[in-house]
Every structure is written in structure tokens, then in C-alpha cells.
Coordinates of C-alpha atoms in Angstrom, one line a residue:
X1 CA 0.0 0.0 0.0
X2 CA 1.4 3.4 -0.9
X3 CA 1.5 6.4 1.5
X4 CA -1.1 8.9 0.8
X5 CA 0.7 11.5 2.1
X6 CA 4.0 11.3 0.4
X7 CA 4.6 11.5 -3.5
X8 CA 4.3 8.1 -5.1
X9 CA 4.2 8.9 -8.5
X10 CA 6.9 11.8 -9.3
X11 CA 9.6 9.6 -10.1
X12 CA 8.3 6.7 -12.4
X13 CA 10.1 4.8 -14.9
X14 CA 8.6 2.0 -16.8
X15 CA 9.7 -0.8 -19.5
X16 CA 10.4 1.9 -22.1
X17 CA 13.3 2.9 -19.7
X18 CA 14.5 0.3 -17.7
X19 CA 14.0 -2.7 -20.6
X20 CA 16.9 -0.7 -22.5
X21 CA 20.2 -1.0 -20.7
X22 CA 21.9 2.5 -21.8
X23 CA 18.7 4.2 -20.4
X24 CA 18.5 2.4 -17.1
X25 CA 22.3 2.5 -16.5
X26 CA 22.0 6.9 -17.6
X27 CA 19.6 7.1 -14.3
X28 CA 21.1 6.8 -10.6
X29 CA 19.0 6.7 -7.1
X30 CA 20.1 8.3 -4.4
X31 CA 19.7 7.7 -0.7
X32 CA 21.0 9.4 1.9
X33 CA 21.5 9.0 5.7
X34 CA 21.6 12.6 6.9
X35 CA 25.3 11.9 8.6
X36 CA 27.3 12.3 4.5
X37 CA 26.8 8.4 4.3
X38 CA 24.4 7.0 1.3
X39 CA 23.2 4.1 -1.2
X40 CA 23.2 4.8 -4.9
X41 CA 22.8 2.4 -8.2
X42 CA 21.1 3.2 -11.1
X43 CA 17.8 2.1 -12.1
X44 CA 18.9 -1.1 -13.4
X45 CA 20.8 -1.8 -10.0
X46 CA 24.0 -2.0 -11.6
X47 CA 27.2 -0.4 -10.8
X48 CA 28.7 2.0 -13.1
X49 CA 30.8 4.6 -10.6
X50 CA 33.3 3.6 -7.9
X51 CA 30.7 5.3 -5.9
X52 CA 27.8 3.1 -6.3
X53 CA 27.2 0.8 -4.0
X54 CA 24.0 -0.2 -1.3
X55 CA 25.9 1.1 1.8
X56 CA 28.7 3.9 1.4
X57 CA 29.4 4.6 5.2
X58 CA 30.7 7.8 6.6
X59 CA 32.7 6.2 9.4
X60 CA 33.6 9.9 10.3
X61 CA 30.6 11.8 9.5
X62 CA 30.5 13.5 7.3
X63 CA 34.1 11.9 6.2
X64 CA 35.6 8.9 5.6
X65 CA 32.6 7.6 3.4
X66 CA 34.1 3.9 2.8
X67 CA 32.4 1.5 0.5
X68 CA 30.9 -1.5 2.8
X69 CA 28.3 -2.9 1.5
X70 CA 28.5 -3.0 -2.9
X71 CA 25.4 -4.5 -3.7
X72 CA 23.0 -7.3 -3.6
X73 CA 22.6 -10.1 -6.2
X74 CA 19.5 -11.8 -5.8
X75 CA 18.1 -14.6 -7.6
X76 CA 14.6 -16.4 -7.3
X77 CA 13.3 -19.6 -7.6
X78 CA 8.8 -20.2 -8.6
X79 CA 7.8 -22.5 -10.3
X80 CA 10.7 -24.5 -10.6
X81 CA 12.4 -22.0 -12.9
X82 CA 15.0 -20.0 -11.7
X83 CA 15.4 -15.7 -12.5
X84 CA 18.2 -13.6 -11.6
X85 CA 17.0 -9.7 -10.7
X86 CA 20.6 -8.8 -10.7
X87 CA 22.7 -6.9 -13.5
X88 CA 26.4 -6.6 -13.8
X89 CA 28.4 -5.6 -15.8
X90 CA 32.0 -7.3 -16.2
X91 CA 35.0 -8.0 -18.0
X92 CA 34.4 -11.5 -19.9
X93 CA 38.0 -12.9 -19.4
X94 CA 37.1 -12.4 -14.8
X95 CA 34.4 -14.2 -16.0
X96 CA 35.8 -16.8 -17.8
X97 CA 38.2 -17.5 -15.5
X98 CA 35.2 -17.8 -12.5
X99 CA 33.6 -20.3 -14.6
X100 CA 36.7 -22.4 -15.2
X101 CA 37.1 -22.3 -11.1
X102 CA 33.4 -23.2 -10.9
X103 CA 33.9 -26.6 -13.2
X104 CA 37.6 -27.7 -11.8
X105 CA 36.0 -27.5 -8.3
X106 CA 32.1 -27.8 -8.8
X107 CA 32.1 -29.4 -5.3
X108 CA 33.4 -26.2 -3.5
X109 CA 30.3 -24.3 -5.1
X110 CA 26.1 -25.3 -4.1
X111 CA 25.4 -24.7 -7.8
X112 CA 25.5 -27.1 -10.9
X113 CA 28.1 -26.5 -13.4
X114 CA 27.8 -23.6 -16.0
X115 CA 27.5 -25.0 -19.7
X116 CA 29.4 -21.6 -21.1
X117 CA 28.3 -22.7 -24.8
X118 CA 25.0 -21.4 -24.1
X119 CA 25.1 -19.9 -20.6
X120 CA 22.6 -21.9 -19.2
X121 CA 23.4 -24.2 -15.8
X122 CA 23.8 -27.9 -16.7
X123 CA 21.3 -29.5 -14.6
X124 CA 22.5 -31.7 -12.0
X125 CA 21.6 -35.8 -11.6
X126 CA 19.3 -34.5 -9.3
X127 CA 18.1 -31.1 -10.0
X128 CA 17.6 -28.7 -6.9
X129 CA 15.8 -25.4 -8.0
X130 CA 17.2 -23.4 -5.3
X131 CA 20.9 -24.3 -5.7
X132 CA 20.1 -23.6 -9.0
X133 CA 19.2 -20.3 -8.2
X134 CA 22.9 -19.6 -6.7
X135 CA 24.2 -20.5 -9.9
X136 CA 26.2 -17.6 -11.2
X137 CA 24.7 -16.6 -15.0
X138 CA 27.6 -16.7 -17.2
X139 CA 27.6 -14.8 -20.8
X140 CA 30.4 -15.9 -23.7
X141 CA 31.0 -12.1 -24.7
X142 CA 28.5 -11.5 -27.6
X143 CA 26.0 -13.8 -26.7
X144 CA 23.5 -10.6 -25.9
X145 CA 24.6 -7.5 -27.1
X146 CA 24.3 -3.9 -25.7
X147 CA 24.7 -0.7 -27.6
X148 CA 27.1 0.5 -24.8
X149 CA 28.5 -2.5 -23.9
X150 CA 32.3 -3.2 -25.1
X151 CA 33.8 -6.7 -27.0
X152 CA 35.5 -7.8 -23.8
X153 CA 32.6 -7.2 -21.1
X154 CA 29.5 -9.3 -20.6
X155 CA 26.5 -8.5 -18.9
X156 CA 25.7 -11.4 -17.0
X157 CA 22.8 -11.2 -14.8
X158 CA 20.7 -9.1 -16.8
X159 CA 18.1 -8.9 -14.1
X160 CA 16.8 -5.8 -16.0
X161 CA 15.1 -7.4 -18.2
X162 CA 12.6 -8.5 -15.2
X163 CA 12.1 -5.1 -14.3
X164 CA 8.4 -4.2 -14.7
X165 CA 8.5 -0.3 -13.5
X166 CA 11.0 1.7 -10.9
X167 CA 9.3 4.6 -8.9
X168 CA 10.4 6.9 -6.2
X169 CA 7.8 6.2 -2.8
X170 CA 8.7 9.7 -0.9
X171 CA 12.6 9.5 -1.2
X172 CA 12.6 5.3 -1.1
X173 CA 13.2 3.6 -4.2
X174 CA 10.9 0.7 -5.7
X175 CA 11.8 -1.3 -7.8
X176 CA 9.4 -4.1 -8.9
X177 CA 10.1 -7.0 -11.2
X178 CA 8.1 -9.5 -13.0
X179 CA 8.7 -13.1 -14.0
X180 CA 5.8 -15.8 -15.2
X181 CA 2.8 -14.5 -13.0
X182 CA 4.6 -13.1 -10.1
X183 CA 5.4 -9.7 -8.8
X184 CA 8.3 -9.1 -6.5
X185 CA 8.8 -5.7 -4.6
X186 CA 11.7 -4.7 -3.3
X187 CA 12.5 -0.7 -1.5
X188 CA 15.8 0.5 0.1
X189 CA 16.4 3.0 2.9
X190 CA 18.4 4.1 5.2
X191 CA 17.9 4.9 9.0
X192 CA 18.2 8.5 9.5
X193 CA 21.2 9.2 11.5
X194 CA 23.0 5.7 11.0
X195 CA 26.2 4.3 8.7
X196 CA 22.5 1.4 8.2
X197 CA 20.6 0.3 5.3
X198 CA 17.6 -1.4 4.6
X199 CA 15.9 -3.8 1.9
X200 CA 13.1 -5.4 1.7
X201 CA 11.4 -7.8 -0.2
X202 CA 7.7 -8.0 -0.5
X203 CA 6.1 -10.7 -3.0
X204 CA 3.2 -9.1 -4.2
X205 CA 1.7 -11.7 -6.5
X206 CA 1.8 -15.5 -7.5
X207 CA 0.6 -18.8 -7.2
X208 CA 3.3 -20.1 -4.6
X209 CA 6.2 -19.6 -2.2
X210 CA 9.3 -18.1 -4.0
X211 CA 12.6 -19.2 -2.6
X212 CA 14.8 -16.1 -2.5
X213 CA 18.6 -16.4 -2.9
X214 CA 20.6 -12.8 -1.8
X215 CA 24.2 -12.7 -2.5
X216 CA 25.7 -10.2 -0.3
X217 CA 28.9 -8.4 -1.8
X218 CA 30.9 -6.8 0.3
X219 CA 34.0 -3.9 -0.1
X220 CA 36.1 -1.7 2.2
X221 CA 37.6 0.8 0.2
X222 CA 37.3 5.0 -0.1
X223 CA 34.6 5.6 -2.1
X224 CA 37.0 7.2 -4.4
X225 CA 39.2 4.1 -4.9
X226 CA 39.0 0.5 -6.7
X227 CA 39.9 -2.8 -5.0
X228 CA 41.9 -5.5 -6.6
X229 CA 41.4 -9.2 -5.2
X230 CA 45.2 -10.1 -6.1
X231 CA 46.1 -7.2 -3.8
X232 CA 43.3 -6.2 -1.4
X233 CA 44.2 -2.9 0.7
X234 CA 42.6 -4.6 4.1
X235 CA 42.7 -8.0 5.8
X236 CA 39.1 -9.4 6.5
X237 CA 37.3 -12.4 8.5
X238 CA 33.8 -13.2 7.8
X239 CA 31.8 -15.3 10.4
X240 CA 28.2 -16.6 11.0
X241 CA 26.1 -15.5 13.7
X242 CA 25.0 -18.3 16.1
X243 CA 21.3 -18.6 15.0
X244 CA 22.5 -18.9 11.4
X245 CA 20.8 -15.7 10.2
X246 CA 23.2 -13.0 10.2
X247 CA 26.9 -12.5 8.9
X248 CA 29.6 -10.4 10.3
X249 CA 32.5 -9.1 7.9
X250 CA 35.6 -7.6 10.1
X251 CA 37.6 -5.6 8.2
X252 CA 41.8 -4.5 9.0
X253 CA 43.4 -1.6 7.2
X254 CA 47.2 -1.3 7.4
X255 CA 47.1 1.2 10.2
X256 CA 45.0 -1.3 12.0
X257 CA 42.0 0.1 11.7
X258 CA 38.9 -2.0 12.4
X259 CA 35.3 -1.8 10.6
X260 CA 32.6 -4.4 11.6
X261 CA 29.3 -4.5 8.9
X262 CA 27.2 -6.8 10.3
X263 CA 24.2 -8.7 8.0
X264 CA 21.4 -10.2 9.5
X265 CA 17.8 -11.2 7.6
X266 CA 14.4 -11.0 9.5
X267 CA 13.8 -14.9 8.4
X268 CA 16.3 -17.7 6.7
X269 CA 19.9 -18.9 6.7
X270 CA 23.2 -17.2 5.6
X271 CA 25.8 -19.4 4.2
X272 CA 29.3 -18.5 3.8
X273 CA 31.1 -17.9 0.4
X274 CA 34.1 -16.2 0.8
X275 CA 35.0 -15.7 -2.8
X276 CA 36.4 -13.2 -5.1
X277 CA 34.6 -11.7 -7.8
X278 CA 36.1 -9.6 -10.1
X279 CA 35.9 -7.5 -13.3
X280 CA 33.2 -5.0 -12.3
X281 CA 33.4 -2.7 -15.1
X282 CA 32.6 1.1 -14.0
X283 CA 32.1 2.6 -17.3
X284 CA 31.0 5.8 -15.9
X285 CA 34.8 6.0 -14.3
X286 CA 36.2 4.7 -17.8
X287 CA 34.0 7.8 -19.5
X288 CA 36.0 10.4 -16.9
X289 CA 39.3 8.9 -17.9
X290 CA 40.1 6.8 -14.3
X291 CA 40.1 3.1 -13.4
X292 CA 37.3 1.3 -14.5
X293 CA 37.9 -2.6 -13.2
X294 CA 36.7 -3.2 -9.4
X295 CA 36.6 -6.3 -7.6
X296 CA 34.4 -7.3 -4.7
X297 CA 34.0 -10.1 -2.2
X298 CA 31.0 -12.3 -2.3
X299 CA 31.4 -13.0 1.7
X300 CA 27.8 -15.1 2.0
X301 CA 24.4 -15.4 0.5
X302 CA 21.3 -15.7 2.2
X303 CA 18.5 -18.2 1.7
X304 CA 14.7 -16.8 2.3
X305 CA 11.1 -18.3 2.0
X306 CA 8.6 -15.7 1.0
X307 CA 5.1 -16.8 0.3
X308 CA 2.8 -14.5 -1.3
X309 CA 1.9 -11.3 0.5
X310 CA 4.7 -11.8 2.6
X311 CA 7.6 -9.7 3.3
X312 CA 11.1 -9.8 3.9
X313 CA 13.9 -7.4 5.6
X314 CA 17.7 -7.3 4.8
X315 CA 19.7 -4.9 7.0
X316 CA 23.1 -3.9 6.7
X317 CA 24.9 -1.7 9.4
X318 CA 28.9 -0.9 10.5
X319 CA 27.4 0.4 13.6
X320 CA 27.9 -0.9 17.2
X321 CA 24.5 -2.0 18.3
X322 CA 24.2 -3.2 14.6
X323 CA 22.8 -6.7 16.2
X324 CA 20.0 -4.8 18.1
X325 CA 18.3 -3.3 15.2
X326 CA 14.7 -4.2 14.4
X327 CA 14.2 -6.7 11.6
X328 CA 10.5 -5.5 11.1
X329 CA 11.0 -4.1 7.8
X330 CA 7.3 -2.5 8.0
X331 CA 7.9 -0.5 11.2
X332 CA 10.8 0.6 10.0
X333 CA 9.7 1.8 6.5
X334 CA 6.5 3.5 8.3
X335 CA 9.2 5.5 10.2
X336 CA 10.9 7.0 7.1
X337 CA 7.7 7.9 5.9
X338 CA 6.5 9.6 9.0
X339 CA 10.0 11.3 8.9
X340 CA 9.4 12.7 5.4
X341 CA 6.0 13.6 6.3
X342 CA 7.1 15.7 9.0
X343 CA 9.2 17.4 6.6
X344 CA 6.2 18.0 4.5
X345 CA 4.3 19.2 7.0
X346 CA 7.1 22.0 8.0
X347 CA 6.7 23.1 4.4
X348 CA 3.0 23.4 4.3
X349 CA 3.2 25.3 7.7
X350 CA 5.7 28.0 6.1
X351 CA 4.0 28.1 3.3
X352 CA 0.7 28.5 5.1
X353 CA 2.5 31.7 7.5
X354 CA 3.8 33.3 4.0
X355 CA 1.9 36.4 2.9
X356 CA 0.9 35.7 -0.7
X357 CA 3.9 37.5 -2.3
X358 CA 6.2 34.8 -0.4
X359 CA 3.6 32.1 -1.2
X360 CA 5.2 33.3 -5.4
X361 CA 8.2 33.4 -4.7
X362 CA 8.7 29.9 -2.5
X363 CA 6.6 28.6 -5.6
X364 CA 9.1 30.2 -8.4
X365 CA 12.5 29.3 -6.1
X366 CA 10.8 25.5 -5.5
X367 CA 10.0 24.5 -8.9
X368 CA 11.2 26.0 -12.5
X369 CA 8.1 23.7 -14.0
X370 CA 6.0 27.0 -12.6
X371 CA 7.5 29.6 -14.4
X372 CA 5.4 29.0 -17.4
X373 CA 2.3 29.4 -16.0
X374 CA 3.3 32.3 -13.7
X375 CA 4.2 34.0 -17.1
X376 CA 1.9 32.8 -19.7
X377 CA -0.4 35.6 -20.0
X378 CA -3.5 33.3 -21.9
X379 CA -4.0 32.2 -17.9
X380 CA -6.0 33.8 -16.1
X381 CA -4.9 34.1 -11.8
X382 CA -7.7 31.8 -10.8
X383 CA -7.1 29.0 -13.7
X384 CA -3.4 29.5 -12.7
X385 CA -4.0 29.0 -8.7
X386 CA -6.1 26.2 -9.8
X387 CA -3.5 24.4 -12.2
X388 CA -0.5 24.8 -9.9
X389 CA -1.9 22.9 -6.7
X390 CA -3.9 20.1 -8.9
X391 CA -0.8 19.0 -10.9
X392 CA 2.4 20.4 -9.4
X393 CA 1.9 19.9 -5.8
X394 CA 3.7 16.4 -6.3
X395 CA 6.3 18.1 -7.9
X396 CA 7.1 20.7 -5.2
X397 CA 6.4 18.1 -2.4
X398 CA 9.2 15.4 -4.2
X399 CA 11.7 18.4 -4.3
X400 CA 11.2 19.0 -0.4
X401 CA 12.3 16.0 0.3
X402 CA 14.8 16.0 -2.5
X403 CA 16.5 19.2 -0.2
X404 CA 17.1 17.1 2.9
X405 CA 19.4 15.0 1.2
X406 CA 21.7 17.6 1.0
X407 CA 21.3 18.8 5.3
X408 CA 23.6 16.6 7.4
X409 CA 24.4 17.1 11.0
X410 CA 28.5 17.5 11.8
X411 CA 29.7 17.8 15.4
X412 CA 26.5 18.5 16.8
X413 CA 25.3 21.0 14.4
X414 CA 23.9 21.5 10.8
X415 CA 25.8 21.8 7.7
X416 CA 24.8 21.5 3.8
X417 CA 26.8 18.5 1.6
X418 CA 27.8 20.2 -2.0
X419 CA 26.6 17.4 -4.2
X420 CA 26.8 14.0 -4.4
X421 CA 28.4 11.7 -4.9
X422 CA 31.7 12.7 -4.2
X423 CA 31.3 16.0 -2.6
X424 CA 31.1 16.9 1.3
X425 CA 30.1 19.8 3.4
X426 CA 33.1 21.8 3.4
X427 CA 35.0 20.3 0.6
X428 CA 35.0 18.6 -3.4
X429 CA 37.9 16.5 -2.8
X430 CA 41.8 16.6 -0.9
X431 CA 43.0 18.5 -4.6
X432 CA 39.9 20.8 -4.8
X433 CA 37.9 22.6 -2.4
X434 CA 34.4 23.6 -2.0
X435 CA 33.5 27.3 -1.5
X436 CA 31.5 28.5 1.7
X437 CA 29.2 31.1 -0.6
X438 CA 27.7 28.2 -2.2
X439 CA 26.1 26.9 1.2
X440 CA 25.2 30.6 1.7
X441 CA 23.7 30.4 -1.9
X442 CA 21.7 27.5 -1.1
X443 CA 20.4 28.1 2.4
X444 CA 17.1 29.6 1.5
X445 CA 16.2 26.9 -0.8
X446 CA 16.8 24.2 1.6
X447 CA 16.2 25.5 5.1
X448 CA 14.2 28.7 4.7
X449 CA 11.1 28.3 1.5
X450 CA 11.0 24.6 3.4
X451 CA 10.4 25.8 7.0
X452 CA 13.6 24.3 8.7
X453 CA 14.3 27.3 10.4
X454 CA 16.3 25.5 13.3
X455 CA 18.4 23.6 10.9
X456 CA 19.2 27.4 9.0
X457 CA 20.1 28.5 12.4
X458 CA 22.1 25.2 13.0
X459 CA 23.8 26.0 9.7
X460 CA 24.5 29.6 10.3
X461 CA 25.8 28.8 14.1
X462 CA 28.4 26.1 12.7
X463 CA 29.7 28.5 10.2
X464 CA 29.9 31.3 12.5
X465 CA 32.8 29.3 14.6
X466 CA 35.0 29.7 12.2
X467 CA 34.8 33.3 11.6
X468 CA 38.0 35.3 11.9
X469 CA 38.9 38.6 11.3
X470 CA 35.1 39.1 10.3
X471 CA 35.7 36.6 7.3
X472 CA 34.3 33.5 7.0
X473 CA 36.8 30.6 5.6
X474 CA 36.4 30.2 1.7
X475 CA 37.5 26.9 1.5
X476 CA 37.9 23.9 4.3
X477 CA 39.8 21.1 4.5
X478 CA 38.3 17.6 3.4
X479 CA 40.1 15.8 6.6
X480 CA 38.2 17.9 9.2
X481 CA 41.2 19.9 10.6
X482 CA 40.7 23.6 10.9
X483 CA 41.1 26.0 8.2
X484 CA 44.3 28.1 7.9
X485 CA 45.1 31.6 7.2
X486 CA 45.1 30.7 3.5
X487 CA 42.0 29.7 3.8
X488 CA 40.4 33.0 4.6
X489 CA 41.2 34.5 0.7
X490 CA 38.6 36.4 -0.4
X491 CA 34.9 37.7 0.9
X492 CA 32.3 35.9 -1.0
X493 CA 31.1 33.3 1.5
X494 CA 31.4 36.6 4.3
X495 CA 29.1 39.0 1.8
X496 CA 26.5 35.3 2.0
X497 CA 26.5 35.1 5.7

């Protein structure tokens, strides 16, 4: 059931998107934590930056954001056919060489050999539909082609095919895919205020059970980085809780640094993998001219029951009470939603206080799809009062939401991130820095027209620290030191505040 209070509809994408690779993989999701952590894919839940992934932690918020969690590959079993919702995209020889492994050691593996000649698992003496589910899908390069897709990269799942729509439920993605009768459901989130992610699974249609299969892959690297599996920049142990449903991945850096992201499912088993798998090809990195090849560590896949109408809840956390956190995927969803709606509601209260020349200009600032009909003389007043709130009010309610992204608490205050994906609060990047006028630039959009007036005076109050001299800083440093005297350079962010 949708939320009647939140904007459902917005951000819709059907088959004429997501059945065409190249127009799937040129749209991203974004979700945010409020702390500078978040989850992004694109809309065929593939990875094509370094800094997609389903759980980008800021392990010092609103720095530090370290790539835990990469992404999910899930397969299904119904009807005794197996379908994989997963797409990736890879370099054919990593893939190649992962089926070779697969046949000289098929017993190390719960999945029947892969018959490369036509990609199709060789069935077993005894077939079992949910090992074959685990089978990895394995593409000769050619065998499907891609307009965007090189000679020497497959793309093997192409769960995207099984994608029936993708929509935006507040600021939660949906996506929802279709195979023989059924019709699987599955949102992401992430607790407010938490390096923790959520995904659920809700079966929305069919005859029968569906056995769910989720392969959990799992990184620790800057989000700025790659990983190779022959050379792995941290040292990692991956154990099974003691009722069998949840999987701990400890991870070492060099300077003896320790991360935990801990794995746990509301019903089923985990089993352990451990294994390698590489090639992920980032063509949006290979596009800017950097590395394009990351690998990433299957470290165990979990085995679910879902009969239909039921739901299940995947959460993934790297914080310390990460075994305490509720597996009711429904109370926690229904949380988001009253969160957004509370953000809503602020808006509607400030926009309710505003004299009607405010009322314009919050309307004008909020959404450029207005300016028409503001100008378009053919209109008159009343007929434009009456076609702004019946078909934009969606609109200007989805971009409300869309400015909390960007608000993230540091140190006890407020502050505003640049952009995402790879900017911060006070900084681009350790070359290039970001300038304090911009937050003051974007202050009324986000905090003001929206009716956050503590978080503008939370923003305003962490700025004000740093003032010397009666200048504001124009630049900060991405490590979270203090800014020097170089720093303070010119006015513009001092003429903002």
C-alpha cells in the first residue's frame, strides 16, 4: 500500500526505460542518511561509478565515506524455474576465469556447473531449483549485445530485463520485477542518522512460495578508490552469527583500523562464500578517464522463503548496536515515511504563514516547472492558482524531500553537503575545495522556502565558529582539521553570511 501523504508517483520509470540498458544505467537513485553516508545504483541496479554501492558509510561523518556494502545479487526460484534480478556488468576474461574455477572445483560451489556454450546451468543428476538459483549466469562475450556494452565485457545477470516499473515512494526507491505471473517488490532505505541500510522484499503476486537467494557483496575501500582481489588494501574475516541468520565481515586496514558491517535477515539462513569476484566494469569511471575494473568479495548469500503477501527485511549496518536493530522491515519503512512527512508538514506550515507575495516566490525558487504558468499571459490568476496545486503539488512536495538529502548534521550541528556523490560539506575533494558562498547560496532553498528554520540557524551557528577577522573561511579542508590563514582568501562566503 502506498503512502497517501507522500509523492508516489513523481519519479516513475517503466519498461520503455529500464528494458533498454543505456537508459537504465543513464539514471542513478540516491539515498541518503543525513550523517554524509548513502546508497546509490542506477535504475537497473547495476554499478557504473566507484561510488555506487547499497551502503557507502561515513565512518567519520561527514568523512571517511568507505564503500561497505557493494550490492545485492539476488536470484529467485517459482515455479521451478530460476530468475536472476541482478545486472552486472563485467570484463568477460574475470568471467571466464570464475567459470573455469566453478567446473575444476564444482564441489566447493552449491550450484551445478555452467554449460558456457549457451550460458545456461547444466542441470544436476538430481536437479535442486534453489541451488540452481545460486548459480552464477555466465555470458560468452556476444551472446547478448548492448549498444554501450564493449567486445571484452558481458552482462551477466541481466536482471533488468525482469524489471516491470521503478518509482520513487517519498525518497525510497521501488523497484518491482516480473517473472511468469509473479510480482516481486523490493524498497531500500536508510535509517536517519545511522552508517544502516535497509531492503526489503515484498512478493506481491503468485501462485506459490518463492525461494529467495541474496548474494551479499561486500567492499572496504574509499569511495574514491578501486579494489583488486590479487592485492586487497585490508585484511578481513567473515563469520556466522549463532542462529545462522546473520553474517559479520571484520575488516583491517594497514594502520589497524577495524570496521565491523554486520548482516542479519528478518527470516532464513546465511551461508558462507568467501570468494572473489572480479571485473566489475565502471564505465562511468572509464568515461572520466580513471580506473574502470573493481573487484568485490561475495562474503555469503542468504536463503529466504517468501510466500505470497509476505515480506522480507535485509539490513546492513557498521554500527555498534548493529545486532540490536529491528528486523521489522514494516515499522521501519513506516518510520521513514513519518519522517518525510514531517518534513512535509514544516513546508506546508511555512508556506501557510507566507503572505501571498512569499507564497510566489517559495513557488518560483521551488520548482522551474511553474515559471510558465506564472508568465503565460493566456492564464487567467484563478485558472493558474487552480493548475498549480492540482498538478504540481507532487512536484514541489518530491523536491522537499529531495533538499534534505543535502542537510547533514556535523559535530552537533547542521551543515549543507555540496553534491553528491563525491562532494562533502566543506570540501570537493583533498585537490579541490568547496567554497562557503555556495552553502550561503543554497540556504534559502533548503532550510528557509521549506520551514527548517532551526536547521538554517544550526547551519549559520556552525559557520559562525570559524569566523575570523570578520571573514568566513572560503575553503575547508576535506580531513576535518581547521582551516588556515590561507584559507580566509577572499569575501564571498562573508558577503552570504
Amino acid at each position: 500500500m502506498q503512502p497517501t501523504d507522500l509523492p508516489c508517483d513523481v519519479v516513475y520509470a517503466g519498461r520503455e526505460i529500464l528494458g533498454e540498458l543505456s537508459l537504465a544505467e543513464s539514471r542513478e537513485l540516491l539515498v541518503t542518511n543525513g550523517i554524509g553516508g548513502y546508497a546509490s545504483l542506477t535504475l537497473a541496479a547495476s554499478l557504473t561509478r566507484s561510488y555506487h554501492g547499497l551502503l557507502i558509510a561515513a565512518l567519520r561523518p561527514p568523512l571517511d565515506r568507505t564503500l561497505l556494502l557493494t550490492n545485492l545479487n539476488d536470484a529467485v526460484v517459482y515455479l521451478g524455474r530460476a530468475y536472476h534480478l541482478a545486472t552486472d556488468r563485467r570484463r568477460a576474461a574475470a568471467v571466464r576465469r570464475q567459470a573455469a574455477r566453478h567446473r575444476a572445483h564444482p564441489a566447493a560451489f552449491a550450484a551445478p556447473t555452467p554449460d558456457y556454450r549457451t550460458h545456461v546451468p547444466v542441470t544436476p543428476a538430481r536437479p535442486d531449483p534453489a541451488a540452481a538459483a545460486l548459480a552464477p549466469v555466465y555470458s560468452p562475450a556476444g551472446a547478448k549485445s548492448h549498444a554501450d556494452v564493449r567486445h571484452d565485457e558481458v552482462v551477466s545477470p541481466a536482471g533488468f530485463e525482469l524489471l516491470e516499473s521503478f518509482r520513487l515512494e517519498g525518497t525510497v526507491p521501488v523497484f518491482c520485477y516480473a517473472f511468469a505471473d509473479a510480482l516481486l517488490e523490493k524498497r531500500i532505505w536508510m535509517k536517519h542518522g545511522q552508517n544502516t541500510v535497509y531492503v526489503t522484499y515484498r512478493l506481491r503476486r503468485a501462485v506459490q512460495a518463492i525461494q529467495l537467494r541474496v548474494k551479499a557483496l561486500v567492499n572496504h575501500r574509499n569511495h574514491h578508490s578501486r579494489t583488486s582481489a590479487s592485492r586487497p588494501h585490508f585484511n578481513y574475516s567473515v563469520n556466522v552469527g549463532r542462529d545462522g541468520s546473520a553474517v559479520s565481515v571484520l575488516f583491517v586496514t594497514p594502520d589497524h583500523q577495524e570496521t565491523t558491517l554486520c548482516m542479519r535477515v528478518s527470516s532464513g539462513t546465511a551461508e558462507l562464500t568467501n570468494e572473489w569476484v572480479t571485473g566489475f566494469v565502471l564505465s562511468e569511471e572509464r568515461a572520466r578517464g580513471l580506473p574502470e575494473v573493481d573487484d568485490n568479495l561475495h562474503a555469503a548469500s542468504f536463503l529466504l522463503d517468501l510466500p505470497p503477501g509476505g515480506c522480507v527485511t535485509f539490513v546492513a549496518s557498521s554500527e555498534l548496536d548493529a545486532m540490536r536493530l529491528s528486523l521489522d522491515g514494516d515499522a521501519e519503512l513506516a518510520m521513514q515515511h513519518a519522517y518525510e512527512k514531517s518534513l512535509l508538514h514544516k513546508f506546508e506550515n511555512a508556506r501557510g504563514r507566507s503572505t501571498e507575495r512569499q507564497a510566489a516566490l517559495a513557488d518560483q525558487t521551488l520548482s522551474p516547472l511553474w515559471n510558465e504558468a506564472i508568465f503565460d499571459d493566456r492564464l487567467s490568476p484563478k485558472s493558474m492558482k487552480k493548475r498549480r496545486r492540482a498538478s504540481v503539488e507532487p512536484c514541489i512536495k518530491q523536491l522537499v524531500l529531495a533538499a534534505d538529502q543535502f542537510i547533514i548534521s556535523r559535530g552537533g550541528g547542521r551543515s549543507v553537503v555540496a553534491g553528491f556523490h563525491w562532494f562533502t560539506d566543506w570540501a570537493r575533494d583533498v585537490r579541490r575545495t568547496y567554497s562557503s558562498l555556495s552553502t550561503m547560496i543554497s540556504l534559502p532553498g533548503l532550510t528557509i522556502v521549506t520551514g527548517r528554520y532551526d536547521v538554517a540557524r544550526s547551519i549559520l551557528q556552525t559557520f559562525s565558529k570559524y569566523v575570523s577577522k570578520g571573514m568566513l573561511p572560503n575553503r575547508f579542508p576535506d580531513d576535518g582539521s581547521a582551516p588556515t590563514e590561507e584559507d580566509y582568501n577572499n569575501a564571498d562566503g562573508t558577503v552570504g553570511f
